[in-house]
CSV table of C-alpha atoms and ligand atoms in Angstrom, one decimal:
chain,number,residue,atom,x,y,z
U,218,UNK,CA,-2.8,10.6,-16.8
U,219,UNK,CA,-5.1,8.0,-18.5
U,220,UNK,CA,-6.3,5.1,-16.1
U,221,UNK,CA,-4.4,1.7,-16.4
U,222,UNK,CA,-6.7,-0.7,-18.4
U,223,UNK,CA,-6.6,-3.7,-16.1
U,224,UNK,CA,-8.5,-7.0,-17.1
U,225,UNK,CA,-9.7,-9.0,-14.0
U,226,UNK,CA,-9.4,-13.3,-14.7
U,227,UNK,CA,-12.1,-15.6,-12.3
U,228,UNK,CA,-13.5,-18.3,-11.8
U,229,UNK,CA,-16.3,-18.4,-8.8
U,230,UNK,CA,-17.5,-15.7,-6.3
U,231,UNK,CA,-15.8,-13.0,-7.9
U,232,UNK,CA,-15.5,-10.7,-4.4
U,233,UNK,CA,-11.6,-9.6,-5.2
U,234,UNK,CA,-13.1,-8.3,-8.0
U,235,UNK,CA,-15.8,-6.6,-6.2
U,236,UNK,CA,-13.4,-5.1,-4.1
U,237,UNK,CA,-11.8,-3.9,-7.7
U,238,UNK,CA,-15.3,-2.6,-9.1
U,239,UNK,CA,-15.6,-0.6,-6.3
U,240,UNK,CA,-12.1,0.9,-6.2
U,241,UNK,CA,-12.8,2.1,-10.1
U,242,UNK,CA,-15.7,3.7,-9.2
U,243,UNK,CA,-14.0,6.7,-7.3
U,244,UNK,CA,-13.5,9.0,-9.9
U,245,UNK,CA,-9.6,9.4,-8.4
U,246,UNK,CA,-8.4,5.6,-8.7
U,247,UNK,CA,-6.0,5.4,-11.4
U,248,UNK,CA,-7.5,2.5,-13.2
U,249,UNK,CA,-10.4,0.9,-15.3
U,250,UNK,CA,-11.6,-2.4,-15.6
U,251,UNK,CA,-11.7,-2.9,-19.3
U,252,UNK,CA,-12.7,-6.8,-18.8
U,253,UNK,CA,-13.6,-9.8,-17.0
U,254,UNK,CA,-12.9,-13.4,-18.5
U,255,UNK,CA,-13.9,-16.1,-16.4
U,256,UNK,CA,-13.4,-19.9,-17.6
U,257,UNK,CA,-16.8,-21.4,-15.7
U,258,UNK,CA,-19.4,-20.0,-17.3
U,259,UNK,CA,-21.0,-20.1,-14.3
U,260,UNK,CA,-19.2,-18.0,-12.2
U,261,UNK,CA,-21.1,-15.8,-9.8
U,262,UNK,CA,-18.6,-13.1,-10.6
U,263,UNK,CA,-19.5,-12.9,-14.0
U,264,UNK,CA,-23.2,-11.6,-13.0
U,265,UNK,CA,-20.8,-8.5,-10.7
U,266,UNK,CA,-19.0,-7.5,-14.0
U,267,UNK,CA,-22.6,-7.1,-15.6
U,268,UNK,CA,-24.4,-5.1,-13.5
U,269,UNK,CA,-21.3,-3.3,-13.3
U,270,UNK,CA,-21.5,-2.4,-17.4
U,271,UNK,CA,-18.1,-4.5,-17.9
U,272,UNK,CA,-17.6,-6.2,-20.5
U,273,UNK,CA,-17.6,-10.1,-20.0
U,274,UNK,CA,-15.9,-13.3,-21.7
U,275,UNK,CA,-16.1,-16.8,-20.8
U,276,UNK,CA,-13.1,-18.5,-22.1
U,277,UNK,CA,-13.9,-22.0,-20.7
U,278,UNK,CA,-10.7,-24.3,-20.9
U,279,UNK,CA,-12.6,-27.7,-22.1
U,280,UNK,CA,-13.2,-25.6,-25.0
U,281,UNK,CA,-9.6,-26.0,-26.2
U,282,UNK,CA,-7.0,-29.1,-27.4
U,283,UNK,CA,-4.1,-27.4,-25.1
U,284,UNK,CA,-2.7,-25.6,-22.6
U,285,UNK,CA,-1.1,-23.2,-25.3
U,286,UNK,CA,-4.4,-23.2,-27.4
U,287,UNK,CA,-6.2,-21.4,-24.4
U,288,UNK,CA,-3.6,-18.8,-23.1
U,289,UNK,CA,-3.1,-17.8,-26.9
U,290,UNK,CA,-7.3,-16.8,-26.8
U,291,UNK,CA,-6.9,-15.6,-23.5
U,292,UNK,CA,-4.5,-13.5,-24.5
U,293,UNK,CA,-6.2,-12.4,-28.0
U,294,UNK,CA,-9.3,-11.3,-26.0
U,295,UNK,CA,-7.1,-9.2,-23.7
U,296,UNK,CA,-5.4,-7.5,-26.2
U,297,UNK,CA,-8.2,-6.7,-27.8
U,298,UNK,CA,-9.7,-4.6,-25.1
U,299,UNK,CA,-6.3,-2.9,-24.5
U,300,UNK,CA,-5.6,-4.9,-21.6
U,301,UNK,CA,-2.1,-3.6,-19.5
U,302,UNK,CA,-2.4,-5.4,-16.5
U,303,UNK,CA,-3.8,-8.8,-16.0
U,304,UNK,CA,-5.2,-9.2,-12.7
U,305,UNK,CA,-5.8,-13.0,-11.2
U,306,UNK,CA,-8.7,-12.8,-8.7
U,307,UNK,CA,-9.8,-16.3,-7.6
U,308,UNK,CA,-8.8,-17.7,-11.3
U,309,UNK,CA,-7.9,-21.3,-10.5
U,310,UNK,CA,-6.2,-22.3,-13.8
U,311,UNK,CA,-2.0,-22.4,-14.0
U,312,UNK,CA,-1.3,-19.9,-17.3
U,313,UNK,CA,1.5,-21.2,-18.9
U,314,UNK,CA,5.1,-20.2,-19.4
U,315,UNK,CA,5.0,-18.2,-22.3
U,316,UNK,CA,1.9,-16.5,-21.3
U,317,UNK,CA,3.4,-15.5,-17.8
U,318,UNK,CA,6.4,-14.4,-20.0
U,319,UNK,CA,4.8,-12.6,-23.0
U,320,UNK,CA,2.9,-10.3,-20.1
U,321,UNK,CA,6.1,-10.2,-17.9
U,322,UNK,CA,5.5,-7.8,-14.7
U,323,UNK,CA,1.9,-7.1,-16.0
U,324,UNK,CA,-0.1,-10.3,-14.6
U,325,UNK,CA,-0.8,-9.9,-10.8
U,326,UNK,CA,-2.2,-12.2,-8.4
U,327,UNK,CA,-3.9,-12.7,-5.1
U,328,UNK,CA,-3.3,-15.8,-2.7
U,329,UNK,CA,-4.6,-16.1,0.6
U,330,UNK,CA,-1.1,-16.7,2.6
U,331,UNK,CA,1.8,-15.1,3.4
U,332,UNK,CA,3.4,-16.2,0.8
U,333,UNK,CA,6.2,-18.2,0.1
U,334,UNK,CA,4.6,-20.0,3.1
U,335,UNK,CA,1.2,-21.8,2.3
U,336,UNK,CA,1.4,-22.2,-2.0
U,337,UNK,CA,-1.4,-24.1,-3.3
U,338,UNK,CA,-4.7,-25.1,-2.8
U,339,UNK,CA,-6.4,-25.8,1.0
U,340,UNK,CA,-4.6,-23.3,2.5
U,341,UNK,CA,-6.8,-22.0,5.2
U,342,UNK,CA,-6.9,-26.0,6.2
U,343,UNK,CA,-3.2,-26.0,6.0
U,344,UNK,CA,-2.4,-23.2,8.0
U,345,UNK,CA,-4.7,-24.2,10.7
U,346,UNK,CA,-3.2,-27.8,10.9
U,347,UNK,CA,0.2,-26.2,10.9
U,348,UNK,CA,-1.0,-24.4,14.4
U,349,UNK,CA,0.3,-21.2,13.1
U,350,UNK,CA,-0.7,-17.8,14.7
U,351,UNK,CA,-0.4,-15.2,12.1
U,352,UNK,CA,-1.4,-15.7,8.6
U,353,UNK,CA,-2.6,-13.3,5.7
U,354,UNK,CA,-3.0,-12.6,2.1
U,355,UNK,CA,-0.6,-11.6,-0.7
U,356,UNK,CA,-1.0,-9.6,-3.9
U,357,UNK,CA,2.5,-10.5,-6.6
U,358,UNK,CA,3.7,-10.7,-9.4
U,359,UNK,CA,3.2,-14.0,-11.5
U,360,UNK,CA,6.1,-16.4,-12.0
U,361,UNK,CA,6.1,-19.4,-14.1
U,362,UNK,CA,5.7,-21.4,-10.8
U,363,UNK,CA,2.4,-21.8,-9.0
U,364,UNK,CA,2.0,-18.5,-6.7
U,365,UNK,CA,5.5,-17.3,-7.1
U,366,UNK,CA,7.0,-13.8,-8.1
U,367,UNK,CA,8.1,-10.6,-6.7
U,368,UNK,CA,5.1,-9.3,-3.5
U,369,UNK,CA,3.7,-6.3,-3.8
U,370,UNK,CA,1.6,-5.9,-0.4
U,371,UNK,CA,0.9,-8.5,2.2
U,372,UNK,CA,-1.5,-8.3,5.7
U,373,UNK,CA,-1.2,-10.1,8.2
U,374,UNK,CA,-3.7,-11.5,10.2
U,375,UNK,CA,-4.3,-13.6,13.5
U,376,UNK,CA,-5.8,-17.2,13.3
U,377,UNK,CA,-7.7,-17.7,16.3
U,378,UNK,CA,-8.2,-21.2,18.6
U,379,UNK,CA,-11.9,-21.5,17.8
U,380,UNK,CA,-11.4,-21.0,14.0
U,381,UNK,CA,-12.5,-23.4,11.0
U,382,UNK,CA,-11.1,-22.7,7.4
U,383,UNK,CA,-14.4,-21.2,6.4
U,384,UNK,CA,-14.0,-18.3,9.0
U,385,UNK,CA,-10.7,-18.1,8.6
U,386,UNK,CA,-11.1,-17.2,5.1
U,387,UNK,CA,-13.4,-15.4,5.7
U,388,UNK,CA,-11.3,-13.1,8.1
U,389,UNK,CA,-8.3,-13.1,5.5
U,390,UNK,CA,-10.9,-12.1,2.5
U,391,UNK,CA,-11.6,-8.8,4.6
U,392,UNK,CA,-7.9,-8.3,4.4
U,393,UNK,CA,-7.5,-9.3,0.6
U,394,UNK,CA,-10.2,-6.4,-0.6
U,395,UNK,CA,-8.1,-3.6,0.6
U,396,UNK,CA,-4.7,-5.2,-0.2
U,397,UNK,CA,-6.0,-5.7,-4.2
U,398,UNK,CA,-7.0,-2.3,-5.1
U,399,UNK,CA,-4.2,-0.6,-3.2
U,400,UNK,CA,-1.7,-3.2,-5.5
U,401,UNK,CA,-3.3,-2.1,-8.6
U,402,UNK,CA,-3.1,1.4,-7.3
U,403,UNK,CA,0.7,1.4,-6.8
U,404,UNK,CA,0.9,-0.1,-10.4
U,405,UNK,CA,-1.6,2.3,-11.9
U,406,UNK,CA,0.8,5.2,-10.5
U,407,UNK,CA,4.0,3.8,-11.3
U,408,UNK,CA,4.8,3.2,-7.6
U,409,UNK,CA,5.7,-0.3,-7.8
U,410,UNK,CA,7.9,-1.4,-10.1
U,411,UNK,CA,10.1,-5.0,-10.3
U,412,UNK,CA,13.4,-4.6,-9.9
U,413,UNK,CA,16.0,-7.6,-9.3
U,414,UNK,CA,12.9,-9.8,-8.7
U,415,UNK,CA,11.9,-7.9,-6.0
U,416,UNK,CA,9.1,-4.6,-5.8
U,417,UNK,CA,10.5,-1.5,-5.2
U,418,UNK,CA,8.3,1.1,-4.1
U,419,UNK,CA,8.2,4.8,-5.0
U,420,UNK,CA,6.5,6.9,-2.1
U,421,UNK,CA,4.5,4.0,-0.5
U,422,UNK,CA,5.5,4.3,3.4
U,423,UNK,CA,6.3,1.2,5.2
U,424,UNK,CA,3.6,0.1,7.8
U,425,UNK,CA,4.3,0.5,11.3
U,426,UNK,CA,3.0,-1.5,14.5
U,427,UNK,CA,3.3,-5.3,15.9
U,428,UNK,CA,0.8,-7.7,15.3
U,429,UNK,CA,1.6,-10.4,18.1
U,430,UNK,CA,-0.8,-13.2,18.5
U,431,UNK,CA,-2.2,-13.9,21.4
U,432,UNK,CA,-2.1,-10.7,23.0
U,433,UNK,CA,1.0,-10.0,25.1
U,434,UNK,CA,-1.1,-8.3,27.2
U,435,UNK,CA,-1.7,-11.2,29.6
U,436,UNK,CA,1.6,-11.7,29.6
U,437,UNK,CA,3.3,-11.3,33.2
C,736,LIG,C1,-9.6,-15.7,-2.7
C,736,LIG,O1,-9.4,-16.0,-1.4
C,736,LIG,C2,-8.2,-15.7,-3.4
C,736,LIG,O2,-7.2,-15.3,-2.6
C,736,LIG,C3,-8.1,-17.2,-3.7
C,736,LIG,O3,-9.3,-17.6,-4.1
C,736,LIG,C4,-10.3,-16.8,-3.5
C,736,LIG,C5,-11.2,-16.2,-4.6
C,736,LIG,O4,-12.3,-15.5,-4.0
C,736,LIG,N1,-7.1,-17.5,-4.7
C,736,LIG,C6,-6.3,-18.5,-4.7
C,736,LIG,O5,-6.3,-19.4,-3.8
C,736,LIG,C7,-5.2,-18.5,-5.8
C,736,LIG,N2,-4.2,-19.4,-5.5
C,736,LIG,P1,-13.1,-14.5,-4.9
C,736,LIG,O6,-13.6,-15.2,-6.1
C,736,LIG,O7,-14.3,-14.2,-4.0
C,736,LIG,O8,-12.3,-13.3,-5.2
């Protein structure tokens, strides 16, 4: 079967779509990377898709009157390279509604929560101040609303007393490279598919195991 042409959106570091790059590169994972828009022409990501050999398009949103102006080139310059799946790695603009809808089920993203907790911006800062013990990253479906739509894979992982928000996302972005390409993997084989607003899977086994933070192990 032909890869899945996925097109990666940024707009800084660009490490999700390292972790994506890398994935492609085994000559067994289902999908290509057919291009990388980014709307800061700055972003470091942009300089990974080059020395990678992908093709590159800065698309920068002060460049346009509206909201609708810029999804419609967005969109133009996806189709263009054949896009089928729209992947959202660090892009921090809100596509509109009839973007979302015109690529329904075939615009992904990646938020570092478990989502629906933790939506929005700061949410390393959040989640600390909240005192919680377990947080994670998500890889779903987009929605009209902001970080919203059906999940395709989650991981969990432990906030710790001593930890700021910079090594907290840090320990969450570890987690966020293998739950990206193993999304677009299930996509790519037709393993995941939407079905009442929620992901079914086809052959993808569920995890096993307790993550309990602290350690019970202390416990008496
Ligand atoms: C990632 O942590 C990603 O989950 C987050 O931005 C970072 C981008 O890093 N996305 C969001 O917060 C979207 N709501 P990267 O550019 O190194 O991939």
């Amino acid at each position: 079967m032909a890869d899945l042409k996925a097109a990666v959106l940024i707009s800084g570091r660009g490490s999700n779509l390292q972790a994506l790059i890398e994935a492609c590169a085994n000559p067994d994972y289902p999908a290509e990377i057919v291009l990388v828009i980014s709307n800061k022409p700055k972003a470091m990501g942009l300089k990974r898709a080059r020395k990678a050999g992908i093709d590159v398009r800065i698309i920068d949103h002060r460049d346009f009157d509206s909201r609708e102006d810029y999804d419609e080139s967005i969109t133009q310059a996806l189709e263009a390279a054949g896009t089928e799946l729209v992947c959202l790695a660090g892009f921090m603009r809100v596509l509109g509604e009839s973007f979302v809808e015109r690529w329904r089920d075939r615009v992904i993203n990646i938020h570092p929560s478990l989502l629906p907790a933790f939506k929005g911006l700061n949410t390393h800062e959040r989640a600390i101040d909240a005192g919680i013990r377990i947080t994670g990253c998500t890889v779903h479906f987009v929605r009209p609303a902001m970080d919203d739509g059906p999940i395709i894979v989650q991981a969990a992982v432990p906030v710790l007393p001593e930890d700021d928000a910079k090594i907290l996302a840090d320990r969450i972005l570890v987690a966020e490279h293998k739950c990206y390409p193993m999304a677009v993997r299930l996509i790519a084989e037709g393993r995941a598919r939407v079905v009442n607003e929620k992901v079914s899977f086809d052959g993808a086994e569920p995890a096993e195991g307790l993550l309990i933070n602290p350690r019970d192990d202390t416990a008496r």
